[in-house]
PDB file of C-alpha atoms in Angstrom:
ATOM      1  CA  MET A  29       0.465   0.053   0.385  1.00  0.00           C
ATOM      2  CA  LEU A  30       2.808   2.525   0.948  1.00  0.00           C
ATOM      3  CA  ASP A  31       4.396   1.376  -2.140  1.00  0.00           C
ATOM      4  CA  ILE A  32       1.726   2.364  -4.170  1.00  0.00           C
ATOM      5  CA  VAL A  33       1.490   5.758  -2.805  1.00  0.00           C
ATOM      6  CA  VAL A  34       4.901   6.660  -2.584  1.00  0.00           C
ATOM      7  CA  SER A  35       4.866   5.634  -6.653  1.00  0.00           C
ATOM      8  CA  ILE A  36       1.707   7.908  -7.368  1.00  0.00           C
ATOM      9  CA  SER A  37       3.711  10.223  -5.406  1.00  0.00           C
ATOM     10  CA  LEU A  38       7.007  10.337  -7.476  1.00  0.00           C
ATOM     11  CA  VAL A  39       4.606  10.388 -10.983  1.00  0.00           C
ATOM     12  CA  ALA A  40       3.394  13.629  -9.376  1.00  0.00           C
ATOM     13  CA  VAL A  41       6.651  15.060  -8.599  1.00  0.00           C
ATOM     14  CA  VAL A  42       8.412  14.238 -11.785  1.00  0.00           C
ATOM     15  CA  LEU A  43       5.811  15.712 -13.696  1.00  0.00           C
ATOM     16  CA  SER A  44       5.711  18.946 -12.075  1.00  0.00           C
ATOM     17  CA  MET A  45       9.728  18.964 -12.184  1.00  0.00           C
ATOM     18  CA  ILE A  46       8.736  17.956 -16.284  1.00  0.00           C
ATOM     19  CA  GLY A  47       7.174  21.907 -15.830  1.00  0.00           C
ATOM     20  CA  ILE A  48      10.062  23.224 -14.136  1.00  0.00           C
ATOM     21  CA  VAL A  49      12.456  22.127 -16.852  1.00  0.00           C
ATOM     22  CA  TYR A  50      10.162  23.645 -19.378  1.00  0.00           C
ATOM     23  CA  ARG A  51      10.154  27.307 -17.685  1.00  0.00           C
ATOM     24  CA  VAL A  52      13.963  26.540 -17.564  1.00  0.00           C
ATOM     25  CA  ILE A  53      13.882  26.118 -21.824  1.00  0.00           C
ATOM     26  CA  LYS A  54      11.671  28.470 -22.142  1.00  0.00           C
ATOM     27  CA  GLY A  55      11.604  31.489 -19.183  1.00  0.00           C
ATOM     28  CA  PRO A  56      11.941  34.519 -20.681  1.00  0.00           C
ATOM     29  CA  THR A  57      14.357  36.556 -18.453  1.00  0.00           C
ATOM     30  CA  THR A  58      17.152  34.900 -16.289  1.00  0.00           C
ATOM     31  CA  PRO A  59      15.249  35.312 -12.968  1.00  0.00           C
ATOM     32  CA  ASP A  60      12.832  33.113 -14.470  1.00  0.00           C
ATOM     33  CA  ARG A  61      15.687  30.210 -15.034  1.00  0.00           C
ATOM     34  CA  VAL A  62      16.603  31.099 -11.649  1.00  0.00           C
ATOM     35  CA  ILE A  63      13.772  30.194  -9.877  1.00  0.00           C
ATOM     36  CA  ALA A  64      13.324  27.979 -12.334  1.00  0.00           C
ATOM     37  CA  LEU A  65      16.312  25.752 -11.113  1.00  0.00           C
ATOM     38  CA  ASP A  66      15.705  26.429  -7.284  1.00  0.00           C
ATOM     39  CA  SER A  67      12.935  24.252  -6.851  1.00  0.00           C
ATOM     40  CA  LEU A  68      13.945  22.027  -9.615  1.00  0.00           C
ATOM     41  CA  GLY A  69      16.625  21.759  -6.208  1.00  0.00           C
ATOM     42  CA  ILE A  70      13.670  21.487  -4.497  1.00  0.00           C
ATOM     43  CA  GLY A  71      11.657  18.830  -6.677  1.00  0.00           C
ATOM     44  CA  LEU A  72      14.960  16.411  -6.753  1.00  0.00           C
ATOM     45  CA  ILE A  73      15.166  16.689  -2.653  1.00  0.00           C
ATOM     46  CA  SER A  74      11.086  15.515  -2.699  1.00  0.00           C
ATOM     47  CA  VAL A  75      12.851  13.087  -5.200  1.00  0.00           C
ATOM     48  CA  ILE A  76      15.642  12.235  -3.046  1.00  0.00           C
ATOM     49  CA  GLY A  77      12.899  11.438   0.053  1.00  0.00           C
ATOM     50  CA  LEU A  78      10.518   9.298  -1.594  1.00  0.00           C
ATOM     51  CA  ILE A  79      13.026   6.833  -3.502  1.00  0.00           C
ATOM     52  CA  SER A  80      14.728   6.380  -0.367  1.00  0.00           C
ATOM     53  CA  ILE A  81      11.428   6.117   1.345  1.00  0.00           C
ATOM     54  CA  LEU A  82      10.479   2.746  -0.884  1.00  0.00           C
ATOM     55  CA  MET A  83      13.912   1.594  -0.615  1.00  0.00           C
ATOM     56  CA  ARG A  84      13.473   2.096   2.741  1.00  0.00           C
ATOM     57  CA  THR A  85      17.303   3.095   3.693  1.00  0.00           C
ATOM     58  CA  SER A  86      18.365   5.973   5.839  1.00  0.00           C
ATOM     59  CA  VAL A  87      21.487   6.467   4.137  1.00  0.00           C
ATOM     60  CA  PHE A  88      20.536   9.054   1.527  1.00  0.00           C
ATOM     61  CA  LEU A  89      18.867  11.656   4.205  1.00  0.00           C
ATOM     62  CA  GLU A  90      21.619  13.588   4.201  1.00  0.00           C
ATOM     63  CA  VAL A  91      22.214  14.326   0.644  1.00  0.00           C
ATOM     64  CA  ILE A  92      18.589  16.398   1.084  1.00  0.00           C
ATOM     65  CA  LEU A  93      19.883  17.978   3.843  1.00  0.00           C
ATOM     66  CA  LEU A  94      23.222  18.082   1.476  1.00  0.00           C
ATOM     67  CA  LEU A  95      20.672  19.948  -1.433  1.00  0.00           C
ATOM     68  CA  GLY A  96      18.675  21.745  -0.047  1.00  0.00           C
ATOM     69  CA  ILE A  97      22.249  24.065   1.418  1.00  0.00           C
ATOM     70  CA  LEU A  98      23.201  23.849  -2.186  1.00  0.00           C
ATOM     71  CA  ALA A  99      20.166  25.083  -3.885  1.00  0.00           C
ATOM     72  CA  PHE A 100      20.203  27.573  -1.168  1.00  0.00           C
ATOM     73  CA  ILE A 101      23.529  28.998  -2.122  1.00  0.00           C
ATOM     74  CA  GLY A 102      23.486  28.741  -5.714  1.00  0.00           C
ATOM     75  CA  THR A 103      19.968  30.522  -5.673  1.00  0.00           C
ATOM     76  CA  VAL A 104      21.592  33.749  -2.989  1.00  0.00           C
ATOM     77  CA  ALA A 105      25.511  33.647  -5.583  1.00  0.00           C
ATOM     78  CA  PHE A 106      22.747  34.182  -8.593  1.00  0.00           C
ATOM     79  CA  SER A 107      20.774  37.064  -7.216  1.00  0.00           C
ATOM     80  CA  LYS A 108      24.072  38.652  -6.863  1.00  0.00           C
ATOM     81  CA  TYR A 109      25.504  38.263  -9.654  1.00  0.00           C
ATOM     82  CA  LEU A 110      21.744  39.772 -11.462  1.00  0.00           C
ATOM     83  CA  GLU A 111      21.544  42.244  -8.755  1.00  0.00           C
ATOM     84  CA  LYS A 112      24.723  43.926  -8.504  1.00  0.00           C
ATOM     85  CA  GLY A 113      27.480  42.238 -11.400  1.00  0.00           C
ATOM     86  CA  GLU A 114      29.743  40.800  -9.191  1.00  0.00           C
ATOM     87  CA  ILE A 115      30.033  37.823  -6.914  1.00  0.00           C
ATOM     88  CA  ILE A 116      32.704  38.115  -3.983  1.00  0.00           C
ATOM     89  CA  GLN A 117      33.261  41.912  -3.420  1.00  0.00           C
ATOM     90  CA  ARG A 118      36.332  42.794  -2.214  1.00  0.00           C
ATOM     91  CA  ASP A 119      35.455  45.291  -0.412  1.00  0.00           C
ATOM     92  CA  ARG A 120      31.467  46.420   0.223  1.00  0.00           C
ATOM     93  CA  ASP A 121      32.368  49.957   1.863  1.00  0.00           C
ATOM     94  CA  LYS A 122      34.348  51.371  -1.084  1.00  0.00           C
TER      95      LYS A 122
ATOM     96  CA  MET B   4      23.868  56.953  -4.476  1.00  0.00           C
ATOM     97  CA  LYS B   5      20.884  54.804  -2.627  1.00  0.00           C
ATOM     98  CA  LYS B   6      23.543  52.500  -0.353  1.00  0.00           C
ATOM     99  CA  PRO B   7      22.271  48.655  -0.790  1.00  0.00           C
ATOM    100  CA  ASN B   8      21.295  47.138   2.181  1.00  0.00           C
ATOM    101  CA  ASP B   9      21.020  43.222   2.360  1.00  0.00           C
ATOM    102  CA  LEU B  10      19.368  42.876   5.716  1.00  0.00           C
ATOM    103  CA  ILE B  11      17.735  40.089   4.962  1.00  0.00           C
ATOM    104  CA  LEU B  12      20.520  38.112   3.495  1.00  0.00           C
ATOM    105  CA  LYS B  13      22.977  38.723   5.849  1.00  0.00           C
ATOM    106  CA  THR B  14      20.805  38.043   8.863  1.00  0.00           C
ATOM    107  CA  VAL B  15      19.548  34.587   6.803  1.00  0.00           C
ATOM    108  CA  THR B  16      23.787  33.934   6.835  1.00  0.00           C
ATOM    109  CA  LYS B  17      24.656  34.289  10.375  1.00  0.00           C
ATOM    110  CA  VAL B  18      22.722  31.695  11.285  1.00  0.00           C
ATOM    111  CA  ILE B  19      22.740  29.074   8.259  1.00  0.00           C
ATOM    112  CA  SER B  20      26.460  29.538   8.420  1.00  0.00           C
ATOM    113  CA  PHE B  21      26.472  27.289  11.730  1.00  0.00           C
ATOM    114  CA  ILE B  22      24.161  25.935  10.691  1.00  0.00           C
ATOM    115  CA  ILE B  23      26.426  24.436   8.073  1.00  0.00           C
ATOM    116  CA  ILE B  24      28.943  23.540   9.878  1.00  0.00           C
ATOM    117  CA  LEU B  25      27.304  22.258  12.612  1.00  0.00           C
ATOM    118  CA  PHE B  26      26.495  20.152   9.850  1.00  0.00           C
ATOM    119  CA  SER B  27      29.378  19.069   8.140  1.00  0.00           C
ATOM    120  CA  LEU B  28      31.241  18.259  11.216  1.00  0.00           C
ATOM    121  CA  HIS B  29      28.658  15.674  11.742  1.00  0.00           C
ATOM    122  CA  LEU B  30      29.604  14.738   8.426  1.00  0.00           C
ATOM    123  CA  PHE B  31      33.297  14.363   9.277  1.00  0.00           C
ATOM    124  CA  PHE B  32      32.767  12.757  12.186  1.00  0.00           C
ATOM    125  CA  ALA B  33      30.251  10.319  11.110  1.00  0.00           C
ATOM    126  CA  GLY B  34      32.069   9.051   7.937  1.00  0.00           C
ATOM    127  CA  HIS B  35      33.329   5.598   9.659  1.00  0.00           C
ATOM    128  CA  TYR B  36      30.022   4.671  10.482  1.00  0.00           C
ATOM    129  CA  GLU B  37      27.979   6.465   7.791  1.00  0.00           C
ATOM    130  CA  PRO B  38      28.305   8.298   4.354  1.00  0.00           C
ATOM    131  CA  GLY B  39      29.830  11.144   5.012  1.00  0.00           C
ATOM    132  CA  GLY B  40      33.690  11.877   5.258  1.00  0.00           C
ATOM    133  CA  GLY B  41      36.997  14.504   5.394  1.00  0.00           C
ATOM    134  CA  PHE B  42      35.974  15.251   1.798  1.00  0.00           C
ATOM    135  CA  ILE B  43      32.535  16.028   2.076  1.00  0.00           C
ATOM    136  CA  GLY B  44      32.563  17.479   5.576  1.00  0.00           C
ATOM    137  CA  GLY B  45      35.531  20.023   4.270  1.00  0.00           C
ATOM    138  CA  LEU B  46      33.349  20.856   0.935  1.00  0.00           C
ATOM    139  CA  MET B  47      30.736  21.666   3.311  1.00  0.00           C
ATOM    140  CA  THR B  48      32.715  23.673   5.385  1.00  0.00           C
ATOM    141  CA  ALA B  49      33.671  25.567   2.046  1.00  0.00           C
ATOM    142  CA  ALA B  50      30.123  25.933   1.632  1.00  0.00           C
ATOM    143  CA  ALA B  51      29.419  27.904   4.868  1.00  0.00           C
ATOM    144  CA  LEU B  52      32.680  30.406   3.710  1.00  0.00           C
ATOM    145  CA  VAL B  53      31.879  30.640   0.653  1.00  0.00           C
ATOM    146  CA  LEU B  54      27.669  32.419   2.342  1.00  0.00           C
ATOM    147  CA  LEU B  55      30.008  34.553   4.329  1.00  0.00           C
ATOM    148  CA  LEU B  56      31.986  35.369   1.287  1.00  0.00           C
ATOM    149  CA  LEU B  57      28.683  36.107  -0.707  1.00  0.00           C
ATOM    150  CA  ALA B  58      26.507  38.173   2.057  1.00  0.00           C
ATOM    151  CA  TYR B  59      30.022  39.766   3.687  1.00  0.00           C
ATOM    152  CA  ASP B  60      32.716  40.763   1.256  1.00  0.00           C
ATOM    153  CA  MET B  61      36.283  39.391   1.545  1.00  0.00           C
ATOM    154  CA  LYS B  62      38.396  41.969   3.286  1.00  0.00           C
ATOM    155  CA  THR B  63      35.272  41.031   6.269  1.00  0.00           C
ATOM    156  CA  VAL B  64      35.900  37.772   5.946  1.00  0.00           C
ATOM    157  CA  ASN B  65      39.391  38.024   6.060  1.00  0.00           C
ATOM    158  CA  THR B  66      38.684  40.324   9.233  1.00  0.00           C
ATOM    159  CA  ILE B  67      36.775  37.225  10.959  1.00  0.00           C
ATOM    160  CA  LEU B  68      38.185  34.420   9.964  1.00  0.00           C
ATOM    161  CA  PRO B  69      42.634  35.074   9.393  1.00  0.00           C
ATOM    162  CA  PHE B  70      43.670  32.000   8.391  1.00  0.00           C
ATOM    163  CA  ASN B  71      46.136  31.529   5.007  1.00  0.00           C
ATOM    164  CA  TYR B  72      44.538  28.637   3.097  1.00  0.00           C
ATOM    165  CA  LYS B  73      47.967  27.312   1.247  1.00  0.00           C
ATOM    166  CA  ILE B  74      49.864  27.179   4.704  1.00  0.00           C
ATOM    167  CA  MET B  75      46.472  25.074   4.873  1.00  0.00           C
ATOM    168  CA  THR B  76      46.766  23.194   2.706  1.00  0.00           C
ATOM    169  CA  ALA B  77      50.338  21.955   3.101  1.00  0.00           C
ATOM    170  CA  LEU B  78      49.277  21.597   6.836  1.00  0.00           C
ATOM    171  CA  GLY B  79      46.972  18.884   5.833  1.00  0.00           C
ATOM    172  CA  LEU B  80      49.225  17.138   3.929  1.00  0.00           C
ATOM    173  CA  LEU B  81      51.732  17.446   6.708  1.00  0.00           C
ATOM    174  CA  ILE B  82      49.392  15.589   8.771  1.00  0.00           C
ATOM    175  CA  ALA B  83      48.279  12.841   6.513  1.00  0.00           C
ATOM    176  CA  VAL B  84      51.721  11.960   5.558  1.00  0.00           C
ATOM    177  CA  LEU B  85      52.794  11.783   9.273  1.00  0.00           C
ATOM    178  CA  THR B  86      49.836   9.511  10.512  1.00  0.00           C
ATOM    179  CA  SER B  87      51.079   6.994   7.424  1.00  0.00           C
ATOM    180  CA  ALA B  88      54.570   7.660   8.165  1.00  0.00           C
ATOM    181  CA  GLY B  89      53.740   6.864  12.280  1.00  0.00           C
ATOM    182  CA  ALA B  90      52.989   3.222  11.411  1.00  0.00           C
ATOM    183  CA  LEU B  91      55.989   2.741  10.669  1.00  0.00           C
ATOM    184  CA  LEU B  92      57.430   2.799  14.309  1.00  0.00           C
ATOM    185  CA  PHE B  93      55.952  -0.067  15.162  1.00  0.00           C
ATOM    186  CA  ASN B  94      56.882  -1.840  12.545  1.00  0.00           C
ATOM    187  CA  VAL B  95      54.427  -2.021  10.416  1.00  0.00           C
ATOM    188  CA  PRO B  96      53.993  -1.172   6.621  1.00  0.00           C
ATOM    189  CA  PHE B  97      53.381   2.186   5.816  1.00  0.00           C
ATOM    190  CA  LEU B  98      49.730   3.713   6.174  1.00  0.00           C
ATOM    191  CA  THR B  99      49.034   1.218   8.170  1.00  0.00           C
ATOM    192  CA  HIS B 100      46.393   2.050  11.294  1.00  0.00           C
ATOM    193  CA  ALA B 101      45.412   1.506  14.369  1.00  0.00           C
ATOM    194  CA  TYR B 102      42.033   0.957  16.599  1.00  0.00           C
ATOM    195  CA  ASP B 103      41.157   0.669  20.158  1.00  0.00           C
ATOM    196  CA  TYR B 104      38.172   0.911  22.689  1.00  0.00           C
ATOM    197  CA  PHE B 105      38.518   3.718  25.515  1.00  0.00           C
ATOM    198  CA  GLU B 106      36.659   5.166  28.206  1.00  0.00           C
ATOM    199  CA  LEU B 107      36.624   9.056  27.987  1.00  0.00           C
ATOM    200  CA  PRO B 108      34.706  10.998  30.350  1.00  0.00           C
ATOM    201  CA  LEU B 109      31.230  12.744  29.568  1.00  0.00           C
ATOM    202  CA  LEU B 110      31.511  10.323  26.068  1.00  0.00           C
ATOM    203  CA  GLY B 111      31.944   7.297  28.079  1.00  0.00           C
ATOM    204  CA  GLU B 112      32.975   3.831  25.843  1.00  0.00           C
ATOM    205  CA  THR B 113      34.604   5.730  22.312  1.00  0.00           C
ATOM    206  CA  SER B 114      36.407   4.284  19.482  1.00  0.00           C
ATOM    207  CA  LEU B 115      39.798   5.896  18.851  1.00  0.00           C
ATOM    208  CA  HIS B 116      41.054   4.787  15.105  1.00  0.00           C
ATOM    209  CA  THR B 117      43.868   6.739  13.548  1.00  0.00           C
ATOM    210  CA  ALA B 118      41.510   6.984   9.936  1.00  0.00           C
ATOM    211  CA  VAL B 119      40.025  10.061  11.858  1.00  0.00           C
ATOM    212  CA  LEU B 120      43.727  11.728  12.116  1.00  0.00           C
ATOM    213  CA  PHE B 121      44.136  10.859   8.396  1.00  0.00           C
ATOM    214  CA  ASP B 122      40.734  12.719   7.163  1.00  0.00           C
ATOM    215  CA  ILE B 123      41.940  15.888   8.806  1.00  0.00           C
ATOM    216  CA  GLY B 124      44.179  16.301   6.989  1.00  0.00           C
ATOM    217  CA  VAL B 125      42.022  15.541   3.599  1.00  0.00           C
ATOM    218  CA  TYR B 126      40.119  17.797   5.721  1.00  0.00           C
ATOM    219  CA  LEU B 127      41.846  20.689   5.527  1.00  0.00           C
ATOM    220  CA  VAL B 128      43.229  19.852   2.596  1.00  0.00           C
ATOM    221  CA  VAL B 129      39.668  20.161   0.657  1.00  0.00           C
ATOM    222  CA  ILE B 130      38.874  23.091   2.414  1.00  0.00           C
ATOM    223  CA  GLY B 131      42.281  25.175   1.778  1.00  0.00           C
ATOM    224  CA  ILE B 132      42.238  24.222  -1.643  1.00  0.00           C
ATOM    225  CA  THR B 133      38.884  25.214  -2.114  1.00  0.00           C
ATOM    226  CA  MET B 134      39.110  28.558  -0.856  1.00  0.00           C
ATOM    227  CA  THR B 135      42.349  29.165  -2.192  1.00  0.00           C
ATOM    228  CA  ILE B 136      40.578  28.698  -5.932  1.00  0.00           C
ATOM    229  CA  ILE B 137      37.584  30.784  -5.006  1.00  0.00           C
ATOM    230  CA  GLN B 138      39.589  33.129  -3.376  1.00  0.00           C
ATOM    231  CA  THR B 139      41.606  34.177  -6.234  1.00  0.00           C
ATOM    232  CA  ILE B 140      39.030  33.804  -8.563  1.00  0.00           C
ATOM    233  CA  GLY B 141      37.219  35.965  -6.876  1.00  0.00           C
ATOM    234  CA  GLU B 142      40.178  38.953  -6.077  1.00  0.00           C
ATOM    235  CA  SER B 143      41.085  38.847  -9.913  1.00  0.00           C
ATOM    236  CA  GLU B 144      39.534  42.496 -11.565  1.00  0.00           C
TER     237      GLU B 144
END
């Protein structure tokens, strides 16, 4: 029973990720693509969670936290590049 | 000129960078029995430092954490080589590791393994190389 429910939700998440990939390709502006890539990372996190339920293992749980951190840092870096033109500034007050 | 105000980013960074460093230490020490180890632990610590670099600037981060990352890389390699060569003192081959169980105060029975010392070398090398690459790329104007 659990396997069926998890499989159905896996299909739903993958369908939503396909929609997000459409937005990554089509997105008219760069911020659209950045937001779409961020939500693609979140979708990947839920896929990993569902697969670790299906495989009945807990060794993937670190990967979930890791992907959350990496998606956050990547999105912040992209937005800073869009906002300021450079990612790491040498001296902010100048 | 309007001054940019990154209050939300700076406040979030203050909270999250500690969580990332704690998570990287967990990954580092869990490496013997669970997924993790020196490589991914070092990468996550470097990710926390990169987040600090994103929210603040290079001068501030160098003031808070005055590390020379090239020396850190060399220190990590030295620790790895010395741990490996320490086995030669006991008439066993190079890179032989030993472990035993010890009663530690506060922690109880703990297995201490010399592979952890080797892993500390890996950890320092990964942090040093990642931060050297990022700082070198970030500095070129």
